[in-house]
Structure formats: structure tokens, C-alpha cells
mmCIF file of C-alpha atoms in Angstrom:
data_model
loop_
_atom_site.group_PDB
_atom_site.id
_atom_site.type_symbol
_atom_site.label_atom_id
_atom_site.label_comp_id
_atom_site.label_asym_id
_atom_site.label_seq_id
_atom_site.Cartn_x
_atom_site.Cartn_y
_atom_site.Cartn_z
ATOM 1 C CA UNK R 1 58.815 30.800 -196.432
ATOM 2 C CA UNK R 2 55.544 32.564 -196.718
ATOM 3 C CA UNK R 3 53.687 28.675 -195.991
ATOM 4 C CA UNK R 4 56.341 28.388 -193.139
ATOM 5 C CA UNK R 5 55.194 31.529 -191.485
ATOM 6 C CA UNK R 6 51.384 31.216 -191.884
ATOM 7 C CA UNK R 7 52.329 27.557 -190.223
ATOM 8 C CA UNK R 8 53.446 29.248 -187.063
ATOM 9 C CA UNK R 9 50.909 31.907 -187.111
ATOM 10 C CA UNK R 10 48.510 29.330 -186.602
ATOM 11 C CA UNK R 11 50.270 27.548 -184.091
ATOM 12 C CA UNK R 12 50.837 30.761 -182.572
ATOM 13 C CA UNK R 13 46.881 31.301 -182.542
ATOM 14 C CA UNK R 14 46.350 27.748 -181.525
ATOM 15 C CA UNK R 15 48.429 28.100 -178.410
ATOM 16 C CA UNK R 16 47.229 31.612 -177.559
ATOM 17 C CA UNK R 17 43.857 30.416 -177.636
ATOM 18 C CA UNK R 18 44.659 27.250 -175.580
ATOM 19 C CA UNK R 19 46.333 29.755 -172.973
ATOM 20 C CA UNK R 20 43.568 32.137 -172.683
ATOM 21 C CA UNK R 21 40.758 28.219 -172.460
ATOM 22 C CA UNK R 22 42.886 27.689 -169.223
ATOM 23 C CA UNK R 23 44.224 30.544 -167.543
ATOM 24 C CA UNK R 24 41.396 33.406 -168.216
ATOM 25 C CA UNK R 25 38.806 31.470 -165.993
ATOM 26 C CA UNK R 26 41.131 32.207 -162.716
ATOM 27 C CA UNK R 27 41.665 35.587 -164.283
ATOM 28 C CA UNK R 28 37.888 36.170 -164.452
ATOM 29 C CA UNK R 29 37.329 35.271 -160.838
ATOM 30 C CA UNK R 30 40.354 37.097 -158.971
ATOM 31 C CA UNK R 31 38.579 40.240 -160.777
ATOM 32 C CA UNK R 32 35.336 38.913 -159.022
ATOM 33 C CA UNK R 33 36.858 38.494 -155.891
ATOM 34 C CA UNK R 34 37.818 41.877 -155.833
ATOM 35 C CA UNK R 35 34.516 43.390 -156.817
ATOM 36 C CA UNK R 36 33.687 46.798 -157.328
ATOM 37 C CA UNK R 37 35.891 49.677 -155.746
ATOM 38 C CA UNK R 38 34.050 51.708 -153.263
ATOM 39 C CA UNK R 39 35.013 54.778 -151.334
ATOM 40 C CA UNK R 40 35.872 54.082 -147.351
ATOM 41 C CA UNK R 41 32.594 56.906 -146.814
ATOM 42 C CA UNK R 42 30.518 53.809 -148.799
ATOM 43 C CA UNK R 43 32.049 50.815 -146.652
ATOM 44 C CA UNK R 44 29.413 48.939 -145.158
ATOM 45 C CA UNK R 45 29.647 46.611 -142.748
ATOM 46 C CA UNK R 46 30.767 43.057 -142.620
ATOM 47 C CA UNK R 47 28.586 40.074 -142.515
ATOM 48 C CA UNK R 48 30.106 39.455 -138.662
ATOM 49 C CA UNK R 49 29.282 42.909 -138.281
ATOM 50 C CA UNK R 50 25.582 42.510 -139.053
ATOM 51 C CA UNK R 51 24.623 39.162 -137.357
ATOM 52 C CA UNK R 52 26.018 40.390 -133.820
ATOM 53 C CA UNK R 53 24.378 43.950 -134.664
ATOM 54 C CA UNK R 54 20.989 41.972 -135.625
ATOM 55 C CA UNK R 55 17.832 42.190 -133.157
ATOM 56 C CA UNK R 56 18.571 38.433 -133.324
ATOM 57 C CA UNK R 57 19.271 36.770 -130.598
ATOM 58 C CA UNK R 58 19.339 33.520 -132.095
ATOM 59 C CA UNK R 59 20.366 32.818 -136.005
ATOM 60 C CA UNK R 60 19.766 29.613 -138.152
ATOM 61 C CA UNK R 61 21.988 28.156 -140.380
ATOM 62 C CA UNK R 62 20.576 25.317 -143.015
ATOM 63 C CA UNK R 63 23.123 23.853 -145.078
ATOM 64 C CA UNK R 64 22.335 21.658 -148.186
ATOM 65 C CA UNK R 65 24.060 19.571 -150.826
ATOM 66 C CA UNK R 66 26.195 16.615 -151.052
ATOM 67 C CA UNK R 67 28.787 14.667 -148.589
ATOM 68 C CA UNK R 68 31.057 17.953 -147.819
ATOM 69 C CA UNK R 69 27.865 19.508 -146.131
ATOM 70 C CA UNK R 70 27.203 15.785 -144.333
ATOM 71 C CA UNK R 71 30.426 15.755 -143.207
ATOM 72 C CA UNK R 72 31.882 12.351 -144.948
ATOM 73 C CA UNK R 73 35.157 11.540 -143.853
ATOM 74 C CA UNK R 74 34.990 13.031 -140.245
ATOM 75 C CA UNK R 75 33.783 12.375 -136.882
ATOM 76 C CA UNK R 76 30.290 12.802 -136.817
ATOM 77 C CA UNK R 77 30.957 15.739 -134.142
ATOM 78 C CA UNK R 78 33.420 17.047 -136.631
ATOM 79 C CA UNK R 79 31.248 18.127 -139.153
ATOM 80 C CA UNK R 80 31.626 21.434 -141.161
ATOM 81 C CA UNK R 81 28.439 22.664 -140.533
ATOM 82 C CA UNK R 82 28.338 22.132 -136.808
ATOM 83 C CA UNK R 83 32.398 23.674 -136.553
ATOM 84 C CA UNK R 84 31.601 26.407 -138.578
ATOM 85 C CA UNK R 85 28.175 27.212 -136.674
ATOM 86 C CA UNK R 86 30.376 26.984 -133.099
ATOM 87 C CA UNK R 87 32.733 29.518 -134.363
ATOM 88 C CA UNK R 88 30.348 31.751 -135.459
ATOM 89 C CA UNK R 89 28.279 31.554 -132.255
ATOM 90 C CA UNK R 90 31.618 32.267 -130.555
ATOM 91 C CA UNK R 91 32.421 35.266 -133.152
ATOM 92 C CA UNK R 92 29.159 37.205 -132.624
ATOM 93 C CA UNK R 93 28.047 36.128 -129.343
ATOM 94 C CA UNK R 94 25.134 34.670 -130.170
ATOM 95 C CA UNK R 95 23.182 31.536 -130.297
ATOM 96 C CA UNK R 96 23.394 29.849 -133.322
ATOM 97 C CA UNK R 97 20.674 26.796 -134.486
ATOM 98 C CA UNK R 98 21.960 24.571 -137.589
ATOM 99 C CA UNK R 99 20.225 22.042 -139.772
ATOM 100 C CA UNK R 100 22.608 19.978 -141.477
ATOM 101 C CA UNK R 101 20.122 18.722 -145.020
ATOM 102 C CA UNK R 102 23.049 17.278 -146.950
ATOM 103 C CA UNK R 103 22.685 14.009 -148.486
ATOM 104 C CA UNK R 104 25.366 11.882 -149.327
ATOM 105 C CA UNK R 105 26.523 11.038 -154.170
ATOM 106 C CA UNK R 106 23.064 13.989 -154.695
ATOM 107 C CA UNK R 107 24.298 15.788 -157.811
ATOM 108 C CA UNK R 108 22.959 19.148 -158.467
ATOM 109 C CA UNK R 109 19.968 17.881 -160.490
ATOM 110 C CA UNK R 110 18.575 16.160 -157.641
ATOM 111 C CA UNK R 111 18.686 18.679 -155.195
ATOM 112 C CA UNK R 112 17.633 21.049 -157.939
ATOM 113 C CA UNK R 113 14.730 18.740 -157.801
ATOM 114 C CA UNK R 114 14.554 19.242 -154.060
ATOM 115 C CA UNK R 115 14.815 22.018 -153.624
ATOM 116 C CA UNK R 116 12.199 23.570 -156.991
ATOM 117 C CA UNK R 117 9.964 20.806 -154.592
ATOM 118 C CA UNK R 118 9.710 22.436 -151.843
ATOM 119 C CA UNK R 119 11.645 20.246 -149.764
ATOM 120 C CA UNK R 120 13.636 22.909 -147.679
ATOM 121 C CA UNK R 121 11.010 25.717 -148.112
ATOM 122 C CA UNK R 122 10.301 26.189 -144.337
ATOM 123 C CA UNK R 123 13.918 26.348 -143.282
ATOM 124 C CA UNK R 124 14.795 28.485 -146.340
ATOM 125 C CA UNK R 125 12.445 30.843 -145.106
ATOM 126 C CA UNK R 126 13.598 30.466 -141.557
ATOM 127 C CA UNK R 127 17.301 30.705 -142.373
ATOM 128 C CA UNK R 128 19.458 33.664 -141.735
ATOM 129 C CA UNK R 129 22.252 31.908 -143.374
ATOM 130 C CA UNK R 130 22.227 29.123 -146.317
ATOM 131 C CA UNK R 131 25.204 27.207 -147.114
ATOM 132 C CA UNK R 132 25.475 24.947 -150.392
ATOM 133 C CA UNK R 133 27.862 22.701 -151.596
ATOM 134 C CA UNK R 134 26.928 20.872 -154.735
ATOM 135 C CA UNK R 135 29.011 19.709 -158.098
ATOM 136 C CA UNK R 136 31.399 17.361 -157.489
ATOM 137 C CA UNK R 137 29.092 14.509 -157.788
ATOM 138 C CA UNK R 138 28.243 15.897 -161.636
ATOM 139 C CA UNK R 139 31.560 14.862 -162.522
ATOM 140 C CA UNK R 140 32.244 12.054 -160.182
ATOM 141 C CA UNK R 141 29.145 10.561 -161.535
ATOM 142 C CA UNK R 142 29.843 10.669 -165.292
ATOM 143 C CA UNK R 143 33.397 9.699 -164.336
ATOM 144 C CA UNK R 144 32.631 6.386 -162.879
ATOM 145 C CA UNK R 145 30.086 5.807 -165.349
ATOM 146 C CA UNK R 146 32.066 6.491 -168.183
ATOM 147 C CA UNK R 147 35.783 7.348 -167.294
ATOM 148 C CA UNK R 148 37.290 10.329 -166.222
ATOM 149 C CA UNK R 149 38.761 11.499 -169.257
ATOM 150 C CA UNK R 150 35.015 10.853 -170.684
ATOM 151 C CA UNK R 151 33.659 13.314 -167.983
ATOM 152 C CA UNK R 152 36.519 15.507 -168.798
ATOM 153 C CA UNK R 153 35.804 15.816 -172.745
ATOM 154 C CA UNK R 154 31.789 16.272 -171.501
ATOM 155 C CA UNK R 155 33.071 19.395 -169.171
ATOM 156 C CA UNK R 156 30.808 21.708 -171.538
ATOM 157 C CA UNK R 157 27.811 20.316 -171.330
ATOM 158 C CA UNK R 158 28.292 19.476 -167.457
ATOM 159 C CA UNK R 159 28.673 22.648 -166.469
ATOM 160 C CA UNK R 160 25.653 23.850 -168.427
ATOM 161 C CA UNK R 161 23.272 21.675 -166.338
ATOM 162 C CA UNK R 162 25.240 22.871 -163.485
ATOM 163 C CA UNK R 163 24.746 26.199 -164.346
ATOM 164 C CA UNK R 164 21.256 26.132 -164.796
ATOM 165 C CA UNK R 165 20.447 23.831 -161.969
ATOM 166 C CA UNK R 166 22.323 26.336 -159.666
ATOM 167 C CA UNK R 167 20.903 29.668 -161.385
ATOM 168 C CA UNK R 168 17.652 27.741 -160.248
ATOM 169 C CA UNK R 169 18.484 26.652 -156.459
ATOM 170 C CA UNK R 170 19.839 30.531 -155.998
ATOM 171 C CA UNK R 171 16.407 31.636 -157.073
ATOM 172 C CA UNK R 172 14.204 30.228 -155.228
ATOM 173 C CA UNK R 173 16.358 30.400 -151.954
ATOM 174 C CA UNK R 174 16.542 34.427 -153.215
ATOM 175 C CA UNK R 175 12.189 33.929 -153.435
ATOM 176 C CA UNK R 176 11.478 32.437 -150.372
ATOM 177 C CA UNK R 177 14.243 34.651 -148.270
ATOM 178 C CA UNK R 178 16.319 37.698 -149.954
ATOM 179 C CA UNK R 179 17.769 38.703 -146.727
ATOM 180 C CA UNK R 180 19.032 35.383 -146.507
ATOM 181 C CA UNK R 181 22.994 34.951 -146.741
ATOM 182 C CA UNK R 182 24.096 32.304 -148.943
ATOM 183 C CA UNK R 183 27.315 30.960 -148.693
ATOM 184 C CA UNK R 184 28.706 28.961 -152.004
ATOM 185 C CA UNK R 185 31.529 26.551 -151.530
ATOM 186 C CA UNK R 186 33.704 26.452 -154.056
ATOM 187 C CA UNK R 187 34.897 23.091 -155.746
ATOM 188 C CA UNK R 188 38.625 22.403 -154.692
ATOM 189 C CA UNK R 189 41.060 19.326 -156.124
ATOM 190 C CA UNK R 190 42.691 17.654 -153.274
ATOM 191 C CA UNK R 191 44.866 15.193 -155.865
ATOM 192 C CA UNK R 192 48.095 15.339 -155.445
ATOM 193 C CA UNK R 193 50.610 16.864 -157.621
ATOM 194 C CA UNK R 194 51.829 13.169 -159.106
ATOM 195 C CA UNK R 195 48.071 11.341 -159.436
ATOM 196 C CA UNK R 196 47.868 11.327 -163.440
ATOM 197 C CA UNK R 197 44.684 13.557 -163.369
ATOM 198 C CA UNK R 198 45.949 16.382 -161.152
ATOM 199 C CA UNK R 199 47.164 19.004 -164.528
ATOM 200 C CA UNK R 200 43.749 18.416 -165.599
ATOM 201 C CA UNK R 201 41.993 18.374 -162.748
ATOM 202 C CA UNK R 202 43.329 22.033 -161.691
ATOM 203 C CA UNK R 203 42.892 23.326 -165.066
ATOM 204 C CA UNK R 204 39.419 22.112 -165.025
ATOM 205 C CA UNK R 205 38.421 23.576 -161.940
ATOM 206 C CA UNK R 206 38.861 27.467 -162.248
ATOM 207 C CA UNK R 207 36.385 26.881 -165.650
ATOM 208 C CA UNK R 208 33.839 25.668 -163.033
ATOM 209 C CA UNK R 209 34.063 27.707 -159.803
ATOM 210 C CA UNK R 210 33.889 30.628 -161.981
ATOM 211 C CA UNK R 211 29.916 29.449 -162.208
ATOM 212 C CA UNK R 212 29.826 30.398 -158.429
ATOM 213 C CA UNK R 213 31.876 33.487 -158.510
ATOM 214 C CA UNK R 214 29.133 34.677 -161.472
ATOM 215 C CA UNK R 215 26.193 34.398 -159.990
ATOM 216 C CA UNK R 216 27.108 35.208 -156.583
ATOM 217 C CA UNK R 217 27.877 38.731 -158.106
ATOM 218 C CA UNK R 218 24.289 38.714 -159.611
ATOM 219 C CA UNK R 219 22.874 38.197 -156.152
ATOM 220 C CA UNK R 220 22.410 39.962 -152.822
ATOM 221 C CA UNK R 221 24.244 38.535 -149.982
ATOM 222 C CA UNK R 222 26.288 35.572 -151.637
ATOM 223 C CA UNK R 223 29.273 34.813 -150.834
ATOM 224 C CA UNK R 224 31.949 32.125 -152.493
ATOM 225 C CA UNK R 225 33.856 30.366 -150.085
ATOM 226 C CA UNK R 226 37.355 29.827 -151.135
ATOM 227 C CA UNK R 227 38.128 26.085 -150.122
ATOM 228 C CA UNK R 228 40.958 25.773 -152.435
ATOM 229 C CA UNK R 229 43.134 28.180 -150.163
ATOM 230 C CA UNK R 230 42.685 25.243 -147.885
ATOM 231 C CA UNK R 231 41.869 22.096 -149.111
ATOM 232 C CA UNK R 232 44.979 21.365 -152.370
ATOM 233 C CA UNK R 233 47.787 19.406 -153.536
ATOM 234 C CA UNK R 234 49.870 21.579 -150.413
ATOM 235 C CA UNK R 235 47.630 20.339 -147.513
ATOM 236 C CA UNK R 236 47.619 16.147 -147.619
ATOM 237 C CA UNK R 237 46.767 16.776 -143.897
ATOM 238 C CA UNK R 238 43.403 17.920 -144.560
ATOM 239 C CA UNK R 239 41.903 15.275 -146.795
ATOM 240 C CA UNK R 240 40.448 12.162 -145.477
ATOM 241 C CA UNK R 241 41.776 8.534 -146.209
ATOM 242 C CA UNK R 242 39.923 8.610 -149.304
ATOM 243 C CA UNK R 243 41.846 11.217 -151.229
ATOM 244 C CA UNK R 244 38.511 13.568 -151.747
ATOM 245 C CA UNK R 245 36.593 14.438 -148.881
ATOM 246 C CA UNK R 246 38.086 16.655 -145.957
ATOM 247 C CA UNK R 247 38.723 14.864 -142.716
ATOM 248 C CA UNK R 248 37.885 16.408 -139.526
ATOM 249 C CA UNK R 249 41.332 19.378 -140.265
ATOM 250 C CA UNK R 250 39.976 19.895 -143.290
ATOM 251 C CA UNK R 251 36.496 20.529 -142.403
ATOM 252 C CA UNK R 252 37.640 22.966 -139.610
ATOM 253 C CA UNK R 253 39.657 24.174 -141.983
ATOM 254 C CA UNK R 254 36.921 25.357 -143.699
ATOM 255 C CA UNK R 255 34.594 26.462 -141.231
ATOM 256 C CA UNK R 256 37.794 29.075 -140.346
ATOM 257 C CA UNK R 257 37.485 30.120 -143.944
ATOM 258 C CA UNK R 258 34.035 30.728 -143.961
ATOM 259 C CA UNK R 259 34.201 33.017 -141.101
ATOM 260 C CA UNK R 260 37.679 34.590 -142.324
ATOM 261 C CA UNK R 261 35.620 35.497 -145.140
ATOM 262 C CA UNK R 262 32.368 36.553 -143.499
ATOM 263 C CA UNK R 263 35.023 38.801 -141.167
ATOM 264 C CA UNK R 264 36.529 40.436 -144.179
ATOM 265 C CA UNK R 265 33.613 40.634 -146.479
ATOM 266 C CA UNK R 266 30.769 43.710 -146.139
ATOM 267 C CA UNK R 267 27.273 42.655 -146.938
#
């Protein structure tokens, strides 16, 4: 009895500890999201707030990172960084001047490399708003190199050059310009609910965004933009023919988050 029992304790541990690999991620960010309590007396404003309070009359937006930012799988006049820079305009009444930098399969070494270059310095310096999205091509990569379930069983050590390469882009964008708003775009899983490497894929992902929602909180004026409330297994109608980028819904889908966000969030 006594071998019986320390059997299931084990399993009991085993399991437990599986639980908390795959669920305490999401738990971690939704206490992010929330962020600190303040008194109504301490409110400040929102980001909408201050860009149509700013002297500005006109604000730039630079976007960098991978095929999301290009706007792959859309009309090119349905990109995500012209739709959400229209809306914006629209929101605070202002003028509005984007550069759209992204670069189509650039993982987040590359435009580390970029970036640590000097490659965007003038417009980061320029820019009253940055928006990155960067990742999914770190595991896309190693899965078509190796195999998914490969990429999957190298998650670890992934997200560690992530990490770093991220930490890295947030710093010098933070050097050149720390009035600068950042927005991060969170990685989303558009598979749907029957595709083999859906279960993994969404408990995967959580593990990874968390990256953004941690060092957002260690900067000024970051943001995480949640893309999963819009692009997942529940909205087919958003994703392109190719099952991973957003077509044109999904990338105005987006841009509505962003602002949502930007309308809700104080700075």
C-alpha cells in the first residue's frame, strides 16, 4: 500500500507540475494586464488622450518586423499599419505620417541585427509611436527546417534568443526615444481547433507572449496588443488563404484593437 501511495503522489506531483508548465503563463499575464491598482485621484490619461492633447500637429508612426507589419495576405491598401494609422488620425484629429519597415520570413535576430545597426535610428528618433511585430518566424523557421514538433521540444531555448533579442530592440528604441510609445503585438494561433498542432500550439503560446507582457511592464510607454482576442480558432474570417497571416478583416481587425487599447489604456 505504502509503494501504491507514494506511486500516486508522484503522479499527483507530475500532473500538478504539468498543470502549473501550461496554465500559469496565461495566469501570469492576465495579472499583467491588469497592472498595478491606482486611486481614480492618480488616473492619468489615456494614450488617445495624450496624442490629441500633444502640441503635435502631426505624429509618426514607424512600424517594424516581419510579414504582419508588411501586410502579407492583404491588399496592399489594406495593410495594418496604414488602417490602424487612418483610425487613429480619425480618433485624435490629427495628421498622422507612417513608415511601414517590415520585411517579409526576418526573425528577431535579424532585425535585432537591424535594428543594434542603426538601420531605423532616424525614424526611431522621429517616431511618436513604434509598433513591432516579431517571433513567429523563430519558430516557423526551425519548424520547416526541422519539424514542428522539433521546434516545439526547442521552445526553451527559442524563447531565450527571443528574449534577449527583444530585451535588446526595446532598448535601444527606449535610447534613441523614451517618450516614444511602443506598441508590442502579441503572437496569436489562427489553427483551427481540428489541425493536429492546435492543443500545442495554444499551450505554447501564452509561455511566449508572456515575454511581451514582461518587459512591457519594465518599460515606459509599452503597450501589448492583444491580437488573440481577434485573430483565433473562433474567427476563420480573419485569416488569409494561407491559414497564418490576417487578410485584409483581420488586419483591420487589429488596427481596431490597437486603438481599443490605446482608448482604454493611460500612459
Amino acid at each position: 500500500m505504502k509503494v501504491i501511495a507514494t506511486i500516486l503522489s508522484v503522479v499527483a506531483v507530475c500532473v500538478a507540475g504539468f498543470a502549473i508548465w501550461i496554465y500559469y503563463p496565461q495566469y501570469q499575464i492576465e495579472q499583467l494586464k491588469e497592472g498595478p491598482q491606482t486611486l481614480a485621484s492618480e488616473q492619468k490619461e489615456t494614450y488617445i488622450d495624450y496624442f490629441r492633447e500633444s502640441d503635435k500637429q502631426v505624429l509618426r508612426h514607424l512600424a517594424i518586423g516581419d510579414s504582419i507589419i508588411t501586410g502579407f495576405g492583404a491588399p496592399p491598401k489594406e495593410n495594418l499599419v496604414k488602417s490602424f494609422s487612418e483610425s487613429l488620425e480619425s480618433s485624435i484629429q490629427k495628421e498622422v505620417e507612417f513608415q511601414n519597415e517590415g520585411i517579409n520570413e526576418i526573425t528577431s535576430t535579424e532585425l535585432n541585427r537591424l535594428v543594434q545597426g542603426g538601420e531605423f535610428d532616424d525614424q526611431i528618433k522621429k517616431a511618436d509611436i513604434v509598433t513591432i511585430n516579431i517571433g513567429g518566424n523563430d519558430i516557423l523557421q526551425l519548424g520547416f527546417q526541422k519539424g514542428f514538433y522539433e521546434a516545439v521540444q526547442s521552445v526553451d531555448s527559442l524563447q531565450k534568443t527571443f528574449n534577449t533579442n527583444l530585451t535588446d530592440i526595446m532598448e535601444r528604441v527606449h535610447t534613441l526615444n523614451p517618450e516614444a510609445t511602443v506598441l508590442l503585438l502579441e503572437l496569436y494561433n489562427p489553427l483551427d481547433k481540428e489541425f493536429e498542432l492546435y492543443s500545442m500550439a495554444d499551450r505554447l503560446l501564452p509561455r511566449w507572449n508572456l515575454q511581451f507582457y514582461e518587459l512591457a511592464a519594465k518599460h515606459d510607454y509599452a503597450v501589448v496588443v492583444d491580437t488573440t482576442e481577434v485573430i483565433n480558432s473562433e474567427t476563420p474570417q480573419n485569416v488569409s488563404d494561407d491559414g497564418i497571416h490576417p487578410n485584409e478583416f483581420g488586419y483591420h481587425a487589429i488596427a481596431d484593437q490597437m486603438l481599443f487599447q490605446l482608448q482604454q489604456e493611460v500612459r
